[in-house]
CSV table of C-alpha atoms in Angstrom, one decimal:
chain,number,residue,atom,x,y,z
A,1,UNK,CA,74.1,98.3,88.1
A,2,UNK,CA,77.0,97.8,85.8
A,3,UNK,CA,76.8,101.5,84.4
A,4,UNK,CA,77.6,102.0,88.2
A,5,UNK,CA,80.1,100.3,88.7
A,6,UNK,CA,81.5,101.6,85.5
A,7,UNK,CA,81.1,104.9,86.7
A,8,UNK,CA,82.6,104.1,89.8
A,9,UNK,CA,85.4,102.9,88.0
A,10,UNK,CA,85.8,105.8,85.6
A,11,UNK,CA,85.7,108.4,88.7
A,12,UNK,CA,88.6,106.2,90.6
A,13,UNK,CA,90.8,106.0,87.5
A,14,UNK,CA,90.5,109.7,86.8
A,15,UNK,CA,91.3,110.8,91.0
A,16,UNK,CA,94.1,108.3,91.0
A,17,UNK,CA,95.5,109.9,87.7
A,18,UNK,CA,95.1,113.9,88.8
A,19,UNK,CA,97.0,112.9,92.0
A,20,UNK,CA,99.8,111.5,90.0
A,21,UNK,CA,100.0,114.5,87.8
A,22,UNK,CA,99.6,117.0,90.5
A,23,UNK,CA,102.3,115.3,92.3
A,24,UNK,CA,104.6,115.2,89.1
A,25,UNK,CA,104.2,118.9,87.9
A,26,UNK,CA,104.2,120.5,91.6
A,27,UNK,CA,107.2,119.1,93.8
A,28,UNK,CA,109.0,121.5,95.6
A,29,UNK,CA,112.7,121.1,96.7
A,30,UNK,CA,111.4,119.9,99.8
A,31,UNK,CA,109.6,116.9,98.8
A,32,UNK,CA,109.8,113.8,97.3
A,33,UNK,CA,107.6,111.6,94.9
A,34,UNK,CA,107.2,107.8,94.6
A,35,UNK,CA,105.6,104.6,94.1
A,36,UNK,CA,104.4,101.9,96.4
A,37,UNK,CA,103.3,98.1,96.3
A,38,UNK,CA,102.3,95.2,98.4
A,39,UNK,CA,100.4,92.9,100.0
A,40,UNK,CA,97.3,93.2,102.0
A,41,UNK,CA,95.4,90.9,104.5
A,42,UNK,CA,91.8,92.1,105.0
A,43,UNK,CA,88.7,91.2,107.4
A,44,UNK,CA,85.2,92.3,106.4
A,45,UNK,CA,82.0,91.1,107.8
A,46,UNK,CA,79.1,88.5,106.9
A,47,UNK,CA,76.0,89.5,105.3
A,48,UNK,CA,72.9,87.4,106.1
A,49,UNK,CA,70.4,86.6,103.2
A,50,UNK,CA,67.2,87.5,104.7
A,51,UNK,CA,64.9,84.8,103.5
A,52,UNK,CA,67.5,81.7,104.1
A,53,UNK,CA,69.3,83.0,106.8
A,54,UNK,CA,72.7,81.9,104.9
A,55,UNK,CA,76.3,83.9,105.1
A,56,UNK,CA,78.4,85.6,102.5
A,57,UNK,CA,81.7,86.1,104.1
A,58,UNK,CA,85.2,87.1,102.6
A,59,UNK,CA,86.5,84.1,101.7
A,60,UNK,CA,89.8,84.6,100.2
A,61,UNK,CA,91.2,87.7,102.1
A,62,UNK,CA,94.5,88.5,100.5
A,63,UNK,CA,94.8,90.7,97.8
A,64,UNK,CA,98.0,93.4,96.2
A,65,UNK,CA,97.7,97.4,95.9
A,66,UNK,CA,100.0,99.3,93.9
A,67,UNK,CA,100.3,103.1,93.1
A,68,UNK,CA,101.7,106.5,93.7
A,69,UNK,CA,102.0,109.5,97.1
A,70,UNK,CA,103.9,112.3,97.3
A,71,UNK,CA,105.8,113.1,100.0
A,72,UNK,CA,106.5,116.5,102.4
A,73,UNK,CA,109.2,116.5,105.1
A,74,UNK,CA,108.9,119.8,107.5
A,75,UNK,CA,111.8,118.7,109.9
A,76,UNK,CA,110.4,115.6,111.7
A,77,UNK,CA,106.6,115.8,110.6
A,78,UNK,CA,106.2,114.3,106.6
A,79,UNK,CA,102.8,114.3,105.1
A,80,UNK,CA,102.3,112.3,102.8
A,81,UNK,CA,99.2,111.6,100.5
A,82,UNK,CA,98.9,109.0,98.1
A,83,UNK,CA,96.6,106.8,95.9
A,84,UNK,CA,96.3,103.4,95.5
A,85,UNK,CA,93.9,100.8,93.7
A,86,UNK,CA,93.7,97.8,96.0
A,87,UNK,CA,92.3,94.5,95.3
A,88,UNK,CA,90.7,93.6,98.5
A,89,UNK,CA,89.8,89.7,98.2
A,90,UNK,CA,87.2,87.2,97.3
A,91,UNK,CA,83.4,87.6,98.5
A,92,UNK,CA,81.2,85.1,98.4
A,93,UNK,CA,77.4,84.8,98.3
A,94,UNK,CA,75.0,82.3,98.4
A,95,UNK,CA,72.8,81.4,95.4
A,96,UNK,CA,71.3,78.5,96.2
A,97,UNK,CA,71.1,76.0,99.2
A,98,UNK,CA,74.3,74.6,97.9
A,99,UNK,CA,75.9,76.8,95.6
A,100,UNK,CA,77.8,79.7,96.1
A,101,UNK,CA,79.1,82.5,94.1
A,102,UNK,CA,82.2,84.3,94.3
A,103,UNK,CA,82.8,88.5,93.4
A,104,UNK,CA,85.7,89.9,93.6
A,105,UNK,CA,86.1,93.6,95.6
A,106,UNK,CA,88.8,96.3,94.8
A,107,UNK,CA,89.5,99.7,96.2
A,108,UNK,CA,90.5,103.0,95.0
A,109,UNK,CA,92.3,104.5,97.9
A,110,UNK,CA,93.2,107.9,98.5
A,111,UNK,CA,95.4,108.1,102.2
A,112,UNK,CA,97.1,110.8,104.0
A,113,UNK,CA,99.8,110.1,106.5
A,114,UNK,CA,101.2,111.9,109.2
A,115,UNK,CA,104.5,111.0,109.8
A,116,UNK,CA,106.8,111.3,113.0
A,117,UNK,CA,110.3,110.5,113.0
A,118,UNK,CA,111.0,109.3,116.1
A,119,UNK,CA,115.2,109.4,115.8
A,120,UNK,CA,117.9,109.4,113.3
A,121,UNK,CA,120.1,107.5,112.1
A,122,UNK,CA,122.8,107.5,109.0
A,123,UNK,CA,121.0,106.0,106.3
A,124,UNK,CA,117.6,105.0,108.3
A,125,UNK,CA,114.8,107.6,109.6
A,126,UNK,CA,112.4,105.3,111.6
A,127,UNK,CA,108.5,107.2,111.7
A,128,UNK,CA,105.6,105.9,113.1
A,129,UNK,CA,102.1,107.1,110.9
A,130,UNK,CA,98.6,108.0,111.6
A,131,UNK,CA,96.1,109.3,109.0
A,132,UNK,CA,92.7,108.8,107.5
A,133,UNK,CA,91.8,107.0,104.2
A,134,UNK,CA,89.1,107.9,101.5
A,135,UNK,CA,88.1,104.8,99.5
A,136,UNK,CA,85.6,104.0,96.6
A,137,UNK,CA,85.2,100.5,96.4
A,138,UNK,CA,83.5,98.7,93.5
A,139,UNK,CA,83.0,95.0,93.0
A,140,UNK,CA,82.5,92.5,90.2
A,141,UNK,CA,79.3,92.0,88.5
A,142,UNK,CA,76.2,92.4,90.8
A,143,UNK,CA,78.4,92.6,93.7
A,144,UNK,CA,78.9,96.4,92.2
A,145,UNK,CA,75.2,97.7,94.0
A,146,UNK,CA,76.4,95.9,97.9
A,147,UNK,CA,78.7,98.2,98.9
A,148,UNK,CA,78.7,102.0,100.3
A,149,UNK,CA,79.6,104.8,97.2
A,150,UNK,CA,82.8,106.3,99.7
A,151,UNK,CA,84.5,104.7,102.7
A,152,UNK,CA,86.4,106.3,105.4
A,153,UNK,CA,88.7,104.4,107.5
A,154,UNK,CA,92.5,105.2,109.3
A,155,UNK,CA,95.8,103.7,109.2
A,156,UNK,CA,98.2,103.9,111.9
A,157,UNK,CA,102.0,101.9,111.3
A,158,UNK,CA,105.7,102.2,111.4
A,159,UNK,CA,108.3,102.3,108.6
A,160,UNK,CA,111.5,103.7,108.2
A,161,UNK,CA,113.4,105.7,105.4
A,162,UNK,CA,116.5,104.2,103.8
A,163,UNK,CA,118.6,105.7,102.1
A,164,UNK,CA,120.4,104.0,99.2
A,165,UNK,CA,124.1,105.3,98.3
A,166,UNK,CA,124.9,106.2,95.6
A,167,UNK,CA,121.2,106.6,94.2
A,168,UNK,CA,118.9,108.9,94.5
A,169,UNK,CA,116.3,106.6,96.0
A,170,UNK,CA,114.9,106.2,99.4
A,171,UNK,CA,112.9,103.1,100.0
A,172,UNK,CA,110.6,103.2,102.5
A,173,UNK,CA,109.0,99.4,104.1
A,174,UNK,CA,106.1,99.9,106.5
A,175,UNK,CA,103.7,97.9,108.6
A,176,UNK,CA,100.1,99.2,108.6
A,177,UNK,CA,97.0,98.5,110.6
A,178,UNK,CA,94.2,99.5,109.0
A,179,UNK,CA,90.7,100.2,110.9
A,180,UNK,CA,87.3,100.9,109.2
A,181,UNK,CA,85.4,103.6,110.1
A,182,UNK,CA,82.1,103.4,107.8
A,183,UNK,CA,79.8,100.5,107.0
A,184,UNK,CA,81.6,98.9,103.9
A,185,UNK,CA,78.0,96.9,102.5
A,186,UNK,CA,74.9,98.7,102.5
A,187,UNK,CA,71.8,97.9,105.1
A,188,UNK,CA,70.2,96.0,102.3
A,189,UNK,CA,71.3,94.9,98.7
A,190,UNK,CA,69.9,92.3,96.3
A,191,UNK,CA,72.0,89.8,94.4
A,192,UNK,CA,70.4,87.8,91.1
A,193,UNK,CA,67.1,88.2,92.9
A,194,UNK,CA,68.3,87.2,96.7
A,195,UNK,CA,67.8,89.8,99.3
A,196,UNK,CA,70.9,90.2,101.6
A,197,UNK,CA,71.6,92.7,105.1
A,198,UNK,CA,75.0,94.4,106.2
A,199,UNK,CA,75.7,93.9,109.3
A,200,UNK,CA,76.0,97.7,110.8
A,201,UNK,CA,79.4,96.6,112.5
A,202,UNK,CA,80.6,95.6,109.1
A,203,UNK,CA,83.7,97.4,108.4
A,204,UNK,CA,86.8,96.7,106.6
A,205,UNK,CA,89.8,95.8,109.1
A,206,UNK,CA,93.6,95.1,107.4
A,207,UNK,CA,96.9,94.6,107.6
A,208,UNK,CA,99.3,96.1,105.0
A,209,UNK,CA,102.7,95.4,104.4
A,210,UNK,CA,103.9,98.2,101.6
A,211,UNK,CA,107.4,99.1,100.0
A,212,UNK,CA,107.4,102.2,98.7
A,213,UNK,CA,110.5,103.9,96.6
A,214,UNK,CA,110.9,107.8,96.6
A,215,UNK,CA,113.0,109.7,93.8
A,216,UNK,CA,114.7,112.9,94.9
């Protein structure tokens, strides 16, 4: 179990590194490269322990993601892939009648935005986005065997791409609604010797608030 989620964490390091370095050594005139942080507020279902009939839930649902996308403007279509590791939140399990125990669950996300710019202004290029996202989530401890190897979900937002004079930055604030498209915990899992079930309508939900800045 932990050489898995060691090796889950090894494989989401390296993915999140290549995309930075492709991004770095292969930017065309055309398109831009940046960074990206903020908060998100996730929902993710129960799981029922199958002897005791008792819930682990999400209990602490806000986490931070930080990390890197490159950006491609064809007129008023971008794409725009990125990565991300994301800490998700706090989930926690029962290990006795009266006793819980908390794990926490991160994400390294790999998204790909389609961007529309709906008008144009001075300094501001309002776009609404709409892509899907590839995750590998791992959690701490023995929480690292409950959930799926690869998740695929889809965001759809808005933002807008400000221009700041005299810089050569853009900074780009968006609004995100992300929608879960796989199971995030496996059917079954065990946890210090307690048998738990995913629910098969267990799927991570979120809301994302991001800041991202682009150098030209």
């Amino acid at each position: 179990m932990i050489e898995r989620v060691a090796r889950t964490t090894r494989l989401g390091l390296i993915a999140l590194l290549t995309t930075f370095f492709l991004a770095f050594a292969a930017t065309p005139s055309s398109a831009q490269v940046g960074v990206g942080a903020g908060l998100n507020f996730s929902s993710l279902g129960d799981a029922t322990e199958l002897d005791g009939g008792q819930e682990g839930v999400l209990d602490r649902s806000t986490g931070f993601h930080v990390g890197g996308f490159y950006n491609l403007n064809v007129g008023p279509i971008g794409l725009r892939p990125g990565a991300y590791f994301r800490q998700v939140g706090t989930y926690e399990l029962p290990d006795s009648e009266d006793v819980f125990q908390s794990f926490d669950v991160n994400l390294i996300e790999f998204p790909i935005d389609a961007q529309l710019r709906v008008f144009t202004l001075p300094l501001v290029q309002p776009y609404i986005l709409a892509g899907p996202v590839f995750s590998i989530p791992f959690g701490e401890g023995d929480f690292g065997d409950a959930t799926e190897d690869v998740l695929v979900s889809a965001d759809i937002g808005v933002g807008a791409e400000i221009s700041v004079p005299g810089v050569q930055l853009t900074l780009t604030p968006e609004l995100r609604y992300g929608v879960g498209g796989t199971q995030f915990l496996e059917d079954q899992f065990e946890i210090r010797g307690r048998q738990f079930a995913g629910s098969e309508a267990d799927a991570l939900t979120s809301v994302v608030v991001r800041l991202g800045v682009m150098f030209r």
